[in-house]
PDB file of C-alpha atoms and ligand atoms in Angstrom:
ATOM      1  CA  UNK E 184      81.555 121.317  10.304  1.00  0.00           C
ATOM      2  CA  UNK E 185      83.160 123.634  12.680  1.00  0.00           C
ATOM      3  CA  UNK E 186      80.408 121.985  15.599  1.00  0.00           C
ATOM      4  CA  UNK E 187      81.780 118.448  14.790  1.00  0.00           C
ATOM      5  CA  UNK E 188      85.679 119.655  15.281  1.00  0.00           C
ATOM      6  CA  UNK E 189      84.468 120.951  18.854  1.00  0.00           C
ATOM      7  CA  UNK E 190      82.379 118.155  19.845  1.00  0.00           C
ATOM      8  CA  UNK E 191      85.240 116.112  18.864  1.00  0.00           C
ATOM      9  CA  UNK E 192      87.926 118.284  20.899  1.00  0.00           C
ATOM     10  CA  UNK E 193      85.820 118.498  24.202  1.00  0.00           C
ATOM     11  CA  UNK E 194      85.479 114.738  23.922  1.00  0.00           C
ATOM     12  CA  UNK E 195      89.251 113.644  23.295  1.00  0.00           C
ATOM     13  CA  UNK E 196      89.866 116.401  26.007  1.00  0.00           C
ATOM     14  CA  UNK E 197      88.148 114.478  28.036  1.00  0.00           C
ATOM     15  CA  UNK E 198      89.388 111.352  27.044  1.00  0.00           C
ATOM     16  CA  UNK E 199      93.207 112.734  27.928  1.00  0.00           C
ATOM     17  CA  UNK E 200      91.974 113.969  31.362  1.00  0.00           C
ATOM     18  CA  UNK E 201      90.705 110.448  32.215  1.00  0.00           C
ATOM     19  CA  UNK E 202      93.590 108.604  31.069  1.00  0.00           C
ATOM     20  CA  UNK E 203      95.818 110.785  33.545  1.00  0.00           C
ATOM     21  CA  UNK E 204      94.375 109.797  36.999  1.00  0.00           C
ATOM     22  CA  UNK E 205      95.037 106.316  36.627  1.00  0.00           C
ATOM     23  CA  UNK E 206      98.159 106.885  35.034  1.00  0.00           C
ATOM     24  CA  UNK E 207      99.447 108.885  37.761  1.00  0.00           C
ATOM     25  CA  UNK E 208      98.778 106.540  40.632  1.00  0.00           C
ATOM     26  CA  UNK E 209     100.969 103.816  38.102  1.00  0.00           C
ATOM     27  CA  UNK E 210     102.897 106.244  38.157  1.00  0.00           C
ATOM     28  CA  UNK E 211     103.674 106.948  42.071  1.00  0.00           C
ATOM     29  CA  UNK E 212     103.581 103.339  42.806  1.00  0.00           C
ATOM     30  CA  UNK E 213     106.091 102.664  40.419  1.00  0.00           C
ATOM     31  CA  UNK E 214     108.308 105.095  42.275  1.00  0.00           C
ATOM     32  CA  UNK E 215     110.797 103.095  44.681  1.00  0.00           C
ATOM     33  CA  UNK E 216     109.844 105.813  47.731  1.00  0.00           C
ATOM     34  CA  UNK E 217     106.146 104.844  46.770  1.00  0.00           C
ATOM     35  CA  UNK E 218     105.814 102.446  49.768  1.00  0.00           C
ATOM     36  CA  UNK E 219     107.386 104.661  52.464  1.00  0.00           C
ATOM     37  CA  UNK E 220     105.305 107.725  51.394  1.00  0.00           C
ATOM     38  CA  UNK E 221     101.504 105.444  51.431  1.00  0.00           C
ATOM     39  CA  UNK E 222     102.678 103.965  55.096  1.00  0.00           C
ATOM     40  CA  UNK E 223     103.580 107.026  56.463  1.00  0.00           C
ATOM     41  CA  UNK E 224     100.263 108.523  54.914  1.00  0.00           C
ATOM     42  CA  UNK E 225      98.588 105.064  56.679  1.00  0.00           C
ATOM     43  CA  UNK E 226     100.384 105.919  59.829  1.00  0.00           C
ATOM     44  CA  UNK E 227      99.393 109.544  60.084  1.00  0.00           C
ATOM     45  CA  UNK E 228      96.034 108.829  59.432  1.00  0.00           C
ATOM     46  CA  UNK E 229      96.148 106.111  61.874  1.00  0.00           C
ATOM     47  CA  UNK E 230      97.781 108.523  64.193  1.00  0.00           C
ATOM     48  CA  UNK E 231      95.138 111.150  64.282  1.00  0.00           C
ATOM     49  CA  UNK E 232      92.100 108.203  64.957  1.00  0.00           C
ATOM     50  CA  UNK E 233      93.763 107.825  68.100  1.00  0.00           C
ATOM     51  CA  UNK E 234      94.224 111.352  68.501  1.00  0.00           C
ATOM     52  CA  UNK E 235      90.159 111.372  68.511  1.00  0.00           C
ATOM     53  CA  UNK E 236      89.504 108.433  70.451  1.00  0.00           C
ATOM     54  CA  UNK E 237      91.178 109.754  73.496  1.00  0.00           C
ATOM     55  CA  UNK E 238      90.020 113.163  72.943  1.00  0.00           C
ATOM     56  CA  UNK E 239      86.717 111.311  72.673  1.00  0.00           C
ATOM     57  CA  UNK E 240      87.419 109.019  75.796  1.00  0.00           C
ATOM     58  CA  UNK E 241      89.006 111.901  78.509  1.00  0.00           C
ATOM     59  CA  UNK E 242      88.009 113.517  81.190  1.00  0.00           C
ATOM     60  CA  UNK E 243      86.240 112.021  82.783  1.00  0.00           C
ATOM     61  CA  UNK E 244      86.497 108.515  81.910  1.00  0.00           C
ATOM     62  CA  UNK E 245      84.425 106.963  84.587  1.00  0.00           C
ATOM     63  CA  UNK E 246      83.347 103.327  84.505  1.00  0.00           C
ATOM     64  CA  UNK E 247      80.240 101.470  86.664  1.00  0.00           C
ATOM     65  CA  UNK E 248      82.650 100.468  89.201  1.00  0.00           C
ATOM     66  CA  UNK E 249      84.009 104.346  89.597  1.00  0.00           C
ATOM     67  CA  UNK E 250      80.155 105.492  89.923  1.00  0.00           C
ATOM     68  CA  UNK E 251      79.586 102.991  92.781  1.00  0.00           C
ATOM     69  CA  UNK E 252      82.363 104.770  94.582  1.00  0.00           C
ATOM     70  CA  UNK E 253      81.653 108.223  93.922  1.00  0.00           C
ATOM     71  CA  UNK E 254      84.613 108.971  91.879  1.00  0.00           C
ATOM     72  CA  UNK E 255      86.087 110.567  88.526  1.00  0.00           C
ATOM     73  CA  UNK E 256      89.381 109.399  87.340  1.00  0.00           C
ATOM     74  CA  UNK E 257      91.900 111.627  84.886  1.00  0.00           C
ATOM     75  CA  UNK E 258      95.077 110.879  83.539  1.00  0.00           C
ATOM     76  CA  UNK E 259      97.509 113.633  84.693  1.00  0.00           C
ATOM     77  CA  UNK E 260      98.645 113.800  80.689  1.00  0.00           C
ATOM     78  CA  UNK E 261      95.285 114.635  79.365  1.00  0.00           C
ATOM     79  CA  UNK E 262      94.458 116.972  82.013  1.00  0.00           C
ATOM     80  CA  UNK E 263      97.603 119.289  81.664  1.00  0.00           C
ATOM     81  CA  UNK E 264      96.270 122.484  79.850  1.00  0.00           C
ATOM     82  CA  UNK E 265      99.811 123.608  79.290  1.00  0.00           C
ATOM     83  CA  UNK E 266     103.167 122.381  79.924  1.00  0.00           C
ATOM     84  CA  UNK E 267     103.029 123.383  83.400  1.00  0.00           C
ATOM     85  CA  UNK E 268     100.889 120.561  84.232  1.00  0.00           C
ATOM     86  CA  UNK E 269      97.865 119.806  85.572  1.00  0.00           C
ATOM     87  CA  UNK E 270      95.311 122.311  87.613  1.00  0.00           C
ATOM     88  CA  UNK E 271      91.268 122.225  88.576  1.00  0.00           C
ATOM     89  CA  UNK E 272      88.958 123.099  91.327  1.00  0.00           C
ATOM     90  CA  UNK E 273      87.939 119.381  92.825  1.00  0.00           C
ATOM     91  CA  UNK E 274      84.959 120.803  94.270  1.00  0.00           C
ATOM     92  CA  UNK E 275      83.418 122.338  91.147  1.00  0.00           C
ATOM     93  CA  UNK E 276      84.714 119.180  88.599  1.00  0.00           C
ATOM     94  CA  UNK E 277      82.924 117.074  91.586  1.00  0.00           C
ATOM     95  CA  UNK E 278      79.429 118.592  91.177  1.00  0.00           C
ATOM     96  CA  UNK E 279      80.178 119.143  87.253  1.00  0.00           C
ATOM     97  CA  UNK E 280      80.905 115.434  86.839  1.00  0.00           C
ATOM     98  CA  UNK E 281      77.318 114.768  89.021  1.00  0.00           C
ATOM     99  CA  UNK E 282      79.191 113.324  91.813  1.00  0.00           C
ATOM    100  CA  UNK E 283      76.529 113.734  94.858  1.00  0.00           C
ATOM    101  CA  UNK E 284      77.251 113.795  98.487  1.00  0.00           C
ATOM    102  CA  UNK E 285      80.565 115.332  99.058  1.00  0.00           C
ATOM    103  CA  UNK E 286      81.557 118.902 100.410  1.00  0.00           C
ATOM    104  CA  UNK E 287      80.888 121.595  98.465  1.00  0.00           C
ATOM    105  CA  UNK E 288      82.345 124.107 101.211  1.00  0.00           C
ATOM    106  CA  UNK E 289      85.228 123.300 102.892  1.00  0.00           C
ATOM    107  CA  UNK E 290      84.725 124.407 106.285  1.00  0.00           C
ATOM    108  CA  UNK E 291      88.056 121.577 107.407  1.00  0.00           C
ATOM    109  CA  UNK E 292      90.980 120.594 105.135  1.00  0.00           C
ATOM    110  CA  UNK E 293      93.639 117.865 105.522  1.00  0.00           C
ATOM    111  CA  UNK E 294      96.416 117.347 102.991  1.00  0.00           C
ATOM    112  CA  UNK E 295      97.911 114.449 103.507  1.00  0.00           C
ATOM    113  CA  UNK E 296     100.562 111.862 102.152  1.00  0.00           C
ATOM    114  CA  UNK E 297     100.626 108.357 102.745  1.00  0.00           C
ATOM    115  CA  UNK E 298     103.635 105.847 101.980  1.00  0.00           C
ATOM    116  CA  UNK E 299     103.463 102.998  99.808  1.00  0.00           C
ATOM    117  CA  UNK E 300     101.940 100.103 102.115  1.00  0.00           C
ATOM    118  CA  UNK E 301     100.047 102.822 104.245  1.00  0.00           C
ATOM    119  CA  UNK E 302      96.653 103.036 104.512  1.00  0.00           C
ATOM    120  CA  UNK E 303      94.320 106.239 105.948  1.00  0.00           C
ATOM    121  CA  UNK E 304      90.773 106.638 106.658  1.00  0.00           C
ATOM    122  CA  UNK E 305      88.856 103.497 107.432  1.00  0.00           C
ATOM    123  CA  UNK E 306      86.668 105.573 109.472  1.00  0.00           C
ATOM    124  CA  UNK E 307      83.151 106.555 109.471  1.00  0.00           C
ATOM    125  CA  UNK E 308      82.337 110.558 109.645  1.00  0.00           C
ATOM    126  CA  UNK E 309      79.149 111.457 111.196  1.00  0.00           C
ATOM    127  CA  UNK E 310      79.584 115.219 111.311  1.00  0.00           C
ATOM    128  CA  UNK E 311      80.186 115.795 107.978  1.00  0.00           C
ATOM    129  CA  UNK E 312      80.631 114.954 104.193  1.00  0.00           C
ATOM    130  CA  UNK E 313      83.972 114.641 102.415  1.00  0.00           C
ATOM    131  CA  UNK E 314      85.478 115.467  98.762  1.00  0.00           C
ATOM    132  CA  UNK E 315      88.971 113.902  98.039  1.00  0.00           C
ATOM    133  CA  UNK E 316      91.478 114.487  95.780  1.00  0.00           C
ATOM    134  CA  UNK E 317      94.100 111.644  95.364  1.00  0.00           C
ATOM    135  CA  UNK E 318      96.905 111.554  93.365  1.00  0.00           C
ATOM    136  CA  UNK E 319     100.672 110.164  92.913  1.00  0.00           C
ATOM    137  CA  UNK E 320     100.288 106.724  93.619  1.00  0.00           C
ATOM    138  CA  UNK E 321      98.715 103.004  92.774  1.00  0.00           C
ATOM    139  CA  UNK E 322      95.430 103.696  95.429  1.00  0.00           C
ATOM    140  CA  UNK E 323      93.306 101.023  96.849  1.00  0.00           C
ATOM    141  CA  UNK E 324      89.538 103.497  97.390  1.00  0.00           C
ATOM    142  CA  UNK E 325      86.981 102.154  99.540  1.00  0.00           C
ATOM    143  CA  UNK E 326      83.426 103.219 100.214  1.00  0.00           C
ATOM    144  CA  UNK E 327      80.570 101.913 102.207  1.00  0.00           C
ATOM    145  CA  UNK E 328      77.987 101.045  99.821  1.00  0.00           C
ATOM    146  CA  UNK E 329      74.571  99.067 101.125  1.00  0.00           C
ATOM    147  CA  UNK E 330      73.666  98.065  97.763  1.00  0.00           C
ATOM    148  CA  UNK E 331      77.114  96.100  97.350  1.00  0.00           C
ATOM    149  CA  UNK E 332      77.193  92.253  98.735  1.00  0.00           C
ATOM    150  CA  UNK E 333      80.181  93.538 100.869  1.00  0.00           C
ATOM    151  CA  UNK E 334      79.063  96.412 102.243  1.00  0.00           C
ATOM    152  CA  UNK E 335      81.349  98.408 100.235  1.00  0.00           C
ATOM    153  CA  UNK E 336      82.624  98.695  97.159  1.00  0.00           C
ATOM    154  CA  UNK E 337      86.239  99.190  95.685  1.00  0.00           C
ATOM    155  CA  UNK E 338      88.123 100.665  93.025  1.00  0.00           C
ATOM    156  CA  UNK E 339      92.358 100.827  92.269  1.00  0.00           C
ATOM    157  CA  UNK E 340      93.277 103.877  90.697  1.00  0.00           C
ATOM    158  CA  UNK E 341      96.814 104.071  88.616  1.00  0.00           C
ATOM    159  CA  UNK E 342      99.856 105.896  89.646  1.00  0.00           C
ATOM    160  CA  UNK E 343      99.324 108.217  86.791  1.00  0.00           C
ATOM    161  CA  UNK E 344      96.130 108.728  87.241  1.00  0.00           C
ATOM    162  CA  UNK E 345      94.030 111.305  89.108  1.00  0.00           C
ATOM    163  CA  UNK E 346      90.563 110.974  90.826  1.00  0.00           C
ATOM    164  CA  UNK E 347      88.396 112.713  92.819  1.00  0.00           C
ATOM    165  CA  UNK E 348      85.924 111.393  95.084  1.00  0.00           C
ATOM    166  CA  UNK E 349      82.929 112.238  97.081  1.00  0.00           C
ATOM    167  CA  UNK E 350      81.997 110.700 100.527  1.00  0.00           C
ATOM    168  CA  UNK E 351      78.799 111.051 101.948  1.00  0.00           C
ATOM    169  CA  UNK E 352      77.972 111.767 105.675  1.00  0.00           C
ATOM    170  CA  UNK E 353      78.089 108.351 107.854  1.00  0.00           C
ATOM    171  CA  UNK E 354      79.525 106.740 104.988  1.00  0.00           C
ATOM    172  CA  UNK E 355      83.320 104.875 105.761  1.00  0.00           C
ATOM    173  CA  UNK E 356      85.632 105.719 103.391  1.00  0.00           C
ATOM    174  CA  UNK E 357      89.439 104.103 103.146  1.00  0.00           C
ATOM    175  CA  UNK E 358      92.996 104.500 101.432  1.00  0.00           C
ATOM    176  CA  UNK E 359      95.302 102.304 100.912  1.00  0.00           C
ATOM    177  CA  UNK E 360      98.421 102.694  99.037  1.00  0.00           C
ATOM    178  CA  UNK E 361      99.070  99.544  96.537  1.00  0.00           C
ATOM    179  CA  UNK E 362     102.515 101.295  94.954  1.00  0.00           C
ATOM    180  CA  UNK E 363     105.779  99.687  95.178  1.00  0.00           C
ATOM    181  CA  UNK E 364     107.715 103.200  95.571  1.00  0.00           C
ATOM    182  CA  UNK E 365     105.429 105.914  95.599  1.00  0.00           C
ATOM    183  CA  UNK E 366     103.268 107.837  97.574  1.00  0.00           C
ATOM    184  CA  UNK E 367      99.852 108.763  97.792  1.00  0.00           C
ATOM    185  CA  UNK E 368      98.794 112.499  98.204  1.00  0.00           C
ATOM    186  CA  UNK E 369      95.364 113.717  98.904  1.00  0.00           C
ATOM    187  CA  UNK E 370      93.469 116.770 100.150  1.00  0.00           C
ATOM    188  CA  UNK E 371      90.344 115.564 102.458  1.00  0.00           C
ATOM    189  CA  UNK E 372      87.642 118.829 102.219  1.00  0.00           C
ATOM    190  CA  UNK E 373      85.123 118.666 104.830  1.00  0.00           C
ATOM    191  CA  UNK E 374      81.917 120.630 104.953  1.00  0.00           C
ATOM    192  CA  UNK E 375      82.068 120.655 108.911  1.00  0.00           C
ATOM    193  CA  UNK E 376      85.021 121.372 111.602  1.00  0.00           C
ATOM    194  CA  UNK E 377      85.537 117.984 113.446  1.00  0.00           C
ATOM    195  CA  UNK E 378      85.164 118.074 116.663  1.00  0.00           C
ATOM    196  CA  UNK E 379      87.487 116.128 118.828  1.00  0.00           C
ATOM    197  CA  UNK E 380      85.439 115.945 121.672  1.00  0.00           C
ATOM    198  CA  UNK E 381      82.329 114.271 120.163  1.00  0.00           C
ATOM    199  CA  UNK E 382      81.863 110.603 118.916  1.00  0.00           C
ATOM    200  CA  UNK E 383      81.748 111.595 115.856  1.00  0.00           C
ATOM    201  CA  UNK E 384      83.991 109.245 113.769  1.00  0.00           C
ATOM    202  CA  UNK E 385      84.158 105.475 113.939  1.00  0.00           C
ATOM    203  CA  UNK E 386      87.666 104.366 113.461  1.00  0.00           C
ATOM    204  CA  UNK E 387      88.637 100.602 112.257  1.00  0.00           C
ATOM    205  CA  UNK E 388      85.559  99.655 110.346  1.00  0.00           C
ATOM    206  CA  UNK E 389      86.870  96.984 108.225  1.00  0.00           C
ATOM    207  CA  UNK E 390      89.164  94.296 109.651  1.00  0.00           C
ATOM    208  CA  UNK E 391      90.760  93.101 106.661  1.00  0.00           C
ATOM    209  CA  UNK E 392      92.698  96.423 105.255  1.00  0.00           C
TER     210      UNK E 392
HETATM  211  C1  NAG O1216      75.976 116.801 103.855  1.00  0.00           C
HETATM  212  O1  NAG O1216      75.315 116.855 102.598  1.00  0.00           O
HETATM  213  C2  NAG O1216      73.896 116.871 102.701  1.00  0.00           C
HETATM  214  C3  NAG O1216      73.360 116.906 101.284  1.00  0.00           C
HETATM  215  O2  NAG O1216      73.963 115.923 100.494  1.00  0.00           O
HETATM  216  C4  NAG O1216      73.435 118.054 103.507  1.00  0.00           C
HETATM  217  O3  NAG O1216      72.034 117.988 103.686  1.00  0.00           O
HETATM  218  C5  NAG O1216      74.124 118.099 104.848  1.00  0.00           C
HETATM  219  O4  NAG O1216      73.784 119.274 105.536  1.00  0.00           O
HETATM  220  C6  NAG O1216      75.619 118.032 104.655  1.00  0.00           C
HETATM  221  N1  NAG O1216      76.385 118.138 105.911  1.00  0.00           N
HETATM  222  C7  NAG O1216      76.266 117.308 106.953  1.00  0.00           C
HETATM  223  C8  NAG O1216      77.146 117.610 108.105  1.00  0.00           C
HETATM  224  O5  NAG O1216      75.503 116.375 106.986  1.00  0.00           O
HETATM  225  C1  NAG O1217      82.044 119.507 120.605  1.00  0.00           C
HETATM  226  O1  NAG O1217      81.097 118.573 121.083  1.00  0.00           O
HETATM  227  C2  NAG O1217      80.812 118.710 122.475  1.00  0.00           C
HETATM  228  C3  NAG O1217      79.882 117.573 122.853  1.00  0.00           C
HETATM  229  O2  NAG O1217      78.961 117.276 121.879  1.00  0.00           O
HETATM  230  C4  NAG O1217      80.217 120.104 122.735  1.00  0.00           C
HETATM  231  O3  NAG O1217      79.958 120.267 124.123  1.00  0.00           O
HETATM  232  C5  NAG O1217      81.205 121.169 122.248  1.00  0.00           C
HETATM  233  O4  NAG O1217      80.621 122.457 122.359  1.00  0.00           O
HETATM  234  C6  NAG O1217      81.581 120.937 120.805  1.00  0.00           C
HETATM  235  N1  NAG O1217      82.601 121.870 120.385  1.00  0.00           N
HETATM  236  C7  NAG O1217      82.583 122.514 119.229  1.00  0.00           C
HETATM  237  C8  NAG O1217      83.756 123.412 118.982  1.00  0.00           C
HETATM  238  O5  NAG O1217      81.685 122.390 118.397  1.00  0.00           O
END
């Protein structure tokens, strides 16, 4: 007798607790802030997918046209490690992102700026291999390339963006700035000290920059 009244409890227990969860979603939906509470639960949770694509997608995000150039490409907001901004050793984030053929010493430097509709480089080092880092501006990069129908092959990187690129010794390299306002900066490392004297740059090597 005294079984059957606890089977009986336990099961409209049970029954009760069942009834609830449905009940409670009526409930909330029948609240008038229902439908501002679900989309900003929608939106959140649509936030933080993004949040872990672009984790997913940064640095460095380099396509098949960046790899036939030699170069890595960041944007300066993912990059920032603090509110200070931005801050990395090109050389080592180079040879970490397998870039081959640049300097991995820098045994020359030139920091440089160059004005929107400026170009530099469009010369051919024979005395040495180069690492860039470019930033600040829309950049047109060049590099010879034999495998490319052209001769070379090109890449644009954005104003916000930051790349760093590796040019091999008696491959030309180029920069041209595409920005309306801005200007490019860059740091040229070079694993030899030019010397003036020698022909050991050609200059001009494409016509049509
Ligand atoms: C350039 O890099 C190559 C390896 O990639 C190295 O053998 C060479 O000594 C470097 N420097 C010059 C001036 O060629
Ligand atoms: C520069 O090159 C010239 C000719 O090749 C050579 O005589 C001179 O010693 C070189 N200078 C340096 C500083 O390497």
């Amino acid at each position: 007798m005294s079984t059957q009244r606890r089977t009986s409890f336990i099961n409209s227990q049970t029954t009760t607790s069942q009834q609830i969860r449905p009940s409670v979603i009526t409930w909330f939906l029948q609240r008038p802030h229902s439908i501002p509470i679900l989309l900003a639960i929608f939106l959140f949770l649509a936030w933080i997918s993004l949040r872990v694509q672009l984790v997913y997608h940064t640095p460095p995000h380099s396509s098949h046209r960046d790899a036939l150039v030699n170069l890595v490409r960041f944007h300066a907001s993912h990059i920032a490690k603090d509110n200070r901004g931005w801050l990395f050793d090109p050389i080592v984030l180079a040879l970490d992102s397998g870039l081959s053929g640049g300097a991995v010493t820098c045994s020359s430097l030139h920091v440089g700026e160059i004005r929107p509709g400026k170009r530099r480089g469009n010369h051919r080092h024979h005395h040495c291999n180069e690492t860039f880092l470019i930033w600040g501006a829309a950049t047109r990069f060049r590099l010879e390339n034999s495998e490319q129908d052209d001769g070379y092959a090109e890449v644009t990187i954005g104003r916000d963006e930051i790349a760093v690129a590796t040019s091999p010794v008696d491959k030309a390299h180029a920069l041209v700035n595409i920005d309306s306002t801005r200007s490019i900066f860059f740091i040229g490392c070079q694993d030899s000290v030019m010397n003036n004297s020698a022909s050991s740059t050609d200059f001009n090597v494409w016509k049509d920059l």
